[in-house]
Short mmCIF file of N, CA and C and ligand atoms in Angstrom, two decimals:
data_model
loop_
_atom_site.label_atom_id
_atom_site.label_comp_id
_atom_site.label_asym_id
_atom_site.label_seq_id
_atom_site.Cartn_x
_atom_site.Cartn_y
_atom_site.Cartn_z
N MET X 26 17.74 -32.12 -71.36
CA MET X 26 17.05 -32.86 -72.40
C MET X 26 15.87 -33.59 -71.78
N ASN X 27 14.73 -33.51 -72.45
CA ASN X 27 13.56 -34.21 -71.98
C ASN X 27 13.70 -35.69 -72.30
N SER X 28 13.38 -36.52 -71.32
CA SER X 28 13.56 -37.94 -71.53
C SER X 28 12.37 -38.57 -72.25
N SER X 29 11.19 -37.96 -72.13
CA SER X 29 10.02 -38.52 -72.77
C SER X 29 9.98 -38.16 -74.25
N ARG X 30 9.63 -39.13 -75.08
CA ARG X 30 9.52 -38.86 -76.51
C ARG X 30 8.37 -37.93 -76.81
N PHE X 31 7.45 -37.75 -75.85
CA PHE X 31 6.27 -36.93 -76.10
C PHE X 31 6.19 -35.74 -75.16
N ALA X 32 7.28 -35.38 -74.52
CA ALA X 32 7.27 -34.29 -73.55
C ALA X 32 6.87 -32.96 -74.18
N ASN X 33 7.19 -32.74 -75.43
CA ASN X 33 6.89 -31.48 -76.10
C ASN X 33 5.94 -31.68 -77.27
N GLY X 34 5.07 -32.68 -77.18
CA GLY X 34 4.16 -32.97 -78.26
C GLY X 34 4.64 -34.19 -79.01
N PRO X 35 3.95 -34.52 -80.12
CA PRO X 35 4.32 -35.72 -80.87
C PRO X 35 5.80 -35.73 -81.24
N PHE X 36 6.44 -36.84 -80.98
CA PHE X 36 7.86 -37.02 -81.28
C PHE X 36 8.70 -35.92 -80.64
N ASN X 37 8.31 -35.55 -79.41
CA ASN X 37 9.02 -34.54 -78.64
C ASN X 37 9.20 -33.24 -79.43
N GLY X 38 8.17 -32.84 -80.13
CA GLY X 38 8.17 -31.56 -80.84
C GLY X 38 8.83 -31.59 -82.20
N LYS X 39 9.26 -32.75 -82.65
CA LYS X 39 9.97 -32.82 -83.94
C LYS X 39 9.08 -32.33 -85.08
N MET X 40 7.81 -32.70 -85.05
CA MET X 40 6.89 -32.26 -86.12
C MET X 40 6.67 -30.75 -86.04
N LYS X 41 6.54 -30.24 -84.82
CA LYS X 41 6.37 -28.80 -84.65
C LYS X 41 7.59 -28.06 -85.19
N ARG X 42 8.77 -28.54 -84.85
CA ARG X 42 10.00 -27.88 -85.32
C ARG X 42 10.11 -27.93 -86.83
N LEU X 43 9.68 -29.03 -87.40
CA LEU X 43 9.71 -29.14 -88.86
C LEU X 43 8.85 -28.05 -89.49
N VAL X 44 7.64 -27.86 -88.97
CA VAL X 44 6.70 -26.88 -89.55
C VAL X 44 7.15 -25.45 -89.27
N THR X 45 7.50 -25.16 -88.02
CA THR X 45 7.86 -23.78 -87.69
C THR X 45 9.13 -23.35 -88.41
N SER X 46 10.03 -24.27 -88.65
CA SER X 46 11.28 -23.89 -89.34
C SER X 46 11.01 -23.43 -90.76
N LEU X 47 9.88 -23.84 -91.32
CA LEU X 47 9.56 -23.45 -92.69
C LEU X 47 9.09 -22.01 -92.78
N VAL X 48 8.49 -21.50 -91.71
CA VAL X 48 7.85 -20.18 -91.80
C VAL X 48 8.31 -19.16 -90.76
N LEU X 49 8.96 -19.59 -89.71
CA LEU X 49 9.32 -18.65 -88.64
C LEU X 49 10.84 -18.48 -88.55
N PRO X 50 11.27 -17.26 -88.15
CA PRO X 50 12.72 -16.99 -88.06
C PRO X 50 13.33 -17.53 -86.78
N ILE X 51 14.64 -17.52 -86.73
CA ILE X 51 15.37 -17.86 -85.50
C ILE X 51 15.18 -16.71 -84.53
N ASP X 52 14.93 -17.04 -83.28
CA ASP X 52 14.78 -16.03 -82.23
C ASP X 52 16.04 -15.16 -82.20
N PRO X 53 15.88 -13.81 -82.32
CA PRO X 53 17.06 -12.94 -82.30
C PRO X 53 17.81 -12.96 -80.97
N LYS X 54 17.21 -13.54 -79.94
CA LYS X 54 17.88 -13.63 -78.64
C LYS X 54 18.84 -14.83 -78.59
N ARG X 55 18.90 -15.58 -79.65
CA ARG X 55 19.81 -16.74 -79.66
C ARG X 55 21.24 -16.27 -79.83
N SER X 56 22.13 -16.89 -79.11
CA SER X 56 23.55 -16.62 -79.26
C SER X 56 24.32 -17.93 -79.11
N GLY X 57 25.62 -17.86 -79.39
CA GLY X 57 26.45 -19.04 -79.27
C GLY X 57 26.70 -19.70 -80.60
N ASN X 58 27.27 -20.85 -80.55
CA ASN X 58 27.62 -21.60 -81.76
C ASN X 58 27.42 -23.09 -81.53
N CYS X 59 27.23 -23.78 -82.61
CA CYS X 59 27.10 -25.23 -82.53
C CYS X 59 28.43 -25.83 -82.06
N ARG X 60 28.34 -26.78 -81.14
CA ARG X 60 29.53 -27.47 -80.63
C ARG X 60 29.79 -28.76 -81.40
N ASN X 61 28.96 -29.02 -82.40
CA ASN X 61 29.11 -30.23 -83.21
C ASN X 61 29.03 -31.50 -82.37
N CYS X 62 28.13 -31.49 -81.40
CA CYS X 62 27.99 -32.69 -80.56
C CYS X 62 27.19 -33.77 -81.29
N GLY X 63 26.32 -33.36 -82.20
CA GLY X 63 25.53 -34.31 -82.97
C GLY X 63 24.24 -34.77 -82.32
N ALA X 64 23.94 -34.26 -81.13
CA ALA X 64 22.74 -34.71 -80.42
C ALA X 64 21.47 -34.47 -81.23
N CYS X 65 21.37 -33.31 -81.84
CA CYS X 65 20.15 -33.01 -82.60
C CYS X 65 20.11 -33.78 -83.92
N CYS X 66 21.22 -34.31 -84.35
CA CYS X 66 21.27 -35.08 -85.61
C CYS X 66 20.92 -36.55 -85.37
N GLU X 67 20.91 -36.94 -84.10
CA GLU X 67 20.62 -38.34 -83.78
C GLU X 67 19.27 -38.51 -83.11
N PHE X 68 18.53 -37.41 -82.99
CA PHE X 68 17.28 -37.45 -82.24
C PHE X 68 16.22 -38.29 -82.93
N LEU X 69 15.70 -39.26 -82.26
CA LEU X 69 14.71 -40.24 -82.74
C LEU X 69 15.30 -41.16 -83.79
N VAL X 70 15.79 -40.58 -84.87
CA VAL X 70 16.41 -41.39 -85.93
C VAL X 70 17.74 -40.74 -86.29
N LYS X 71 18.80 -41.53 -86.33
CA LYS X 71 20.10 -40.98 -86.69
C LYS X 71 20.10 -40.58 -88.16
N CYS X 72 20.48 -39.33 -88.42
CA CYS X 72 20.49 -38.84 -89.80
C CYS X 72 21.51 -39.63 -90.63
N PRO X 73 21.14 -40.06 -91.82
CA PRO X 73 22.08 -40.83 -92.65
C PRO X 73 23.26 -40.00 -93.13
N PHE X 74 23.17 -38.68 -93.02
CA PHE X 74 24.28 -37.81 -93.46
C PHE X 74 25.23 -37.47 -92.33
N LEU X 75 24.94 -37.96 -91.13
CA LEU X 75 25.79 -37.65 -89.97
C LEU X 75 27.05 -38.51 -89.97
N ARG X 76 28.17 -37.84 -89.79
CA ARG X 76 29.45 -38.52 -89.63
C ARG X 76 30.16 -37.91 -88.43
N TYR X 77 31.10 -38.67 -87.85
CA TYR X 77 31.89 -38.16 -86.74
C TYR X 77 33.36 -38.18 -87.09
N SER X 78 34.07 -37.15 -86.65
CA SER X 78 35.51 -37.07 -86.91
C SER X 78 36.24 -38.02 -85.97
N ASP X 79 37.53 -38.16 -86.19
CA ASP X 79 38.36 -39.00 -85.32
C ASP X 79 38.91 -38.23 -84.13
N ASP X 80 38.47 -36.97 -83.99
CA ASP X 80 38.95 -36.15 -82.87
C ASP X 80 38.50 -36.74 -81.53
N ASP X 81 39.11 -36.29 -80.47
CA ASP X 81 38.72 -36.71 -79.13
C ASP X 81 38.35 -35.47 -78.31
N PRO X 82 37.08 -35.18 -78.06
CA PRO X 82 35.92 -35.98 -78.45
C PRO X 82 35.59 -35.82 -79.93
N PRO X 83 34.91 -36.78 -80.51
CA PRO X 83 34.55 -36.72 -81.92
C PRO X 83 33.64 -35.53 -82.21
N LYS X 84 33.78 -34.95 -83.39
CA LYS X 84 32.92 -33.84 -83.80
C LYS X 84 31.98 -34.32 -84.90
N ALA X 85 30.70 -33.92 -84.75
CA ALA X 85 29.70 -34.29 -85.76
C ALA X 85 29.91 -33.47 -87.02
N ARG X 86 29.75 -34.11 -88.13
CA ARG X 86 29.85 -33.45 -89.44
C ARG X 86 28.67 -33.89 -90.28
N CYS X 87 28.14 -32.94 -91.06
CA CYS X 87 27.02 -33.25 -91.94
C CYS X 87 27.52 -33.41 -93.37
N LYS X 88 27.26 -34.55 -93.95
CA LYS X 88 27.70 -34.81 -95.33
C LYS X 88 26.83 -34.08 -96.34
N ALA X 89 25.73 -33.51 -95.88
CA ALA X 89 24.84 -32.75 -96.78
C ALA X 89 24.69 -31.32 -96.28
N TYR X 90 25.73 -30.81 -95.63
CA TYR X 90 25.65 -29.52 -94.95
C TYR X 90 25.13 -28.41 -95.87
N ALA X 91 25.60 -28.33 -97.09
CA ALA X 91 25.22 -27.25 -98.01
C ALA X 91 23.75 -27.29 -98.39
N ILE X 92 23.15 -28.46 -98.31
CA ILE X 92 21.75 -28.59 -98.73
C ILE X 92 20.86 -29.08 -97.59
N ARG X 93 21.33 -28.94 -96.37
CA ARG X 93 20.56 -29.42 -95.22
C ARG X 93 19.24 -28.65 -95.12
N PRO X 94 18.19 -29.30 -94.62
CA PRO X 94 16.88 -28.66 -94.54
C PRO X 94 16.82 -27.56 -93.47
N LEU X 95 15.79 -26.73 -93.58
CA LEU X 95 15.62 -25.62 -92.64
C LEU X 95 15.54 -26.08 -91.20
N GLN X 96 14.94 -27.22 -90.97
CA GLN X 96 14.83 -27.74 -89.61
C GLN X 96 16.22 -27.90 -88.99
N CYS X 97 17.18 -28.30 -89.78
CA CYS X 97 18.55 -28.44 -89.29
C CYS X 97 19.25 -27.08 -89.24
N ARG X 98 19.05 -26.27 -90.27
CA ARG X 98 19.71 -24.97 -90.32
C ARG X 98 19.32 -24.08 -89.15
N LYS X 99 18.07 -24.16 -88.72
CA LYS X 99 17.56 -23.24 -87.70
C LYS X 99 17.60 -23.80 -86.28
N TYR X 100 17.93 -25.07 -86.09
CA TYR X 100 17.90 -25.64 -84.75
C TYR X 100 19.02 -25.10 -83.88
N PRO X 101 18.76 -24.70 -82.66
CA PRO X 101 17.46 -24.51 -82.02
C PRO X 101 16.90 -23.14 -82.38
N ARG X 102 15.72 -23.11 -82.97
CA ARG X 102 15.13 -21.85 -83.44
C ARG X 102 14.69 -20.98 -82.26
N THR X 103 14.12 -21.57 -81.23
CA THR X 103 13.71 -20.86 -80.02
C THR X 103 14.09 -21.70 -78.80
N LYS X 104 14.07 -21.06 -77.64
CA LYS X 104 14.36 -21.79 -76.40
C LYS X 104 13.34 -22.91 -76.18
N ASP X 105 12.08 -22.62 -76.49
CA ASP X 105 11.04 -23.62 -76.29
C ASP X 105 11.23 -24.83 -77.18
N GLU X 106 11.86 -24.63 -78.33
CA GLU X 106 12.06 -25.75 -79.26
C GLU X 106 13.40 -26.45 -79.04
N GLN X 107 14.20 -25.94 -78.11
CA GLN X 107 15.52 -26.52 -77.85
C GLN X 107 15.36 -27.67 -76.86
N ILE X 108 15.63 -28.86 -77.30
CA ILE X 108 15.44 -30.02 -76.42
C ILE X 108 16.75 -30.71 -76.07
N HIS X 109 17.85 -30.31 -76.68
CA HIS X 109 19.13 -30.94 -76.39
C HIS X 109 19.98 -30.02 -75.53
N GLU X 110 20.38 -30.52 -74.37
CA GLU X 110 21.24 -29.74 -73.49
C GLU X 110 22.30 -30.68 -72.92
N PRO X 111 23.55 -30.25 -72.82
CA PRO X 111 23.99 -28.91 -73.21
C PRO X 111 24.11 -28.77 -74.71
N CYS X 112 23.76 -27.61 -75.19
CA CYS X 112 23.88 -27.26 -76.60
C CYS X 112 24.74 -26.00 -76.64
N GLY X 113 25.42 -25.77 -77.74
CA GLY X 113 26.27 -24.59 -77.86
C GLY X 113 25.49 -23.30 -77.98
N TYR X 114 24.20 -23.40 -78.23
CA TYR X 114 23.38 -22.20 -78.36
C TYR X 114 22.63 -21.94 -77.06
N CYS X 115 22.42 -20.66 -76.76
CA CYS X 115 21.61 -20.29 -75.61
C CYS X 115 20.74 -19.09 -75.98
N PHE X 116 19.81 -18.77 -75.12
CA PHE X 116 18.85 -17.69 -75.39
C PHE X 116 18.82 -16.74 -74.22
N ASP X 117 18.90 -15.43 -74.54
CA ASP X 117 18.81 -14.40 -73.52
C ASP X 117 17.35 -14.24 -73.12
N ARG X 118 17.03 -14.61 -71.90
CA ARG X 118 15.64 -14.51 -71.43
C ARG X 118 15.51 -13.46 -70.35
N SER X 119 16.46 -12.50 -70.31
CA SER X 119 16.45 -11.51 -69.25
C SER X 119 15.27 -10.57 -69.32
N GLU X 120 14.65 -10.41 -70.51
CA GLU X 120 13.53 -9.49 -70.64
C GLU X 120 12.18 -10.17 -70.46
N GLU X 121 12.17 -11.46 -70.17
CA GLU X 121 10.90 -12.19 -70.02
C GLU X 121 10.42 -12.17 -68.59
S1 SF4 F 24 22.56 -30.07 -80.03
FE1 SF4 F 24 23.28 -27.95 -80.31
S2 SF4 F 24 25.53 -28.08 -80.14
FE2 SF4 F 24 24.76 -30.18 -80.52
S3 SF4 F 24 24.87 -30.44 -82.75
FE3 SF4 F 24 22.79 -29.72 -82.27
S4 SF4 F 24 22.89 -27.47 -82.47
FE4 SF4 F 24 25.01 -28.23 -82.34
#
């Protein structure tokens, strides 16, 4: 995870991710699954729909999951836009 709020552009790429999620697909090289850590839901501003279970460790849950925006649905859309690590998703970069 980048420590600087501006390491990937304004708000650490949050604006870029917002825009690209509207028009670009998820990289087909993405694999894995969300671990429900909640890191991307707390980035810069904690989402008001974020809740945590009583499990140990707690699991993040979205109270608006069915209507969540594309920025949330597609995160991480590409490796370059992935700023939270460790994340349950990874990207095959063997052909690069
Ligand atoms: S950072 Fe990755 S694993 Fe954690 S909640 Fe977001 S998508 Fe899921």
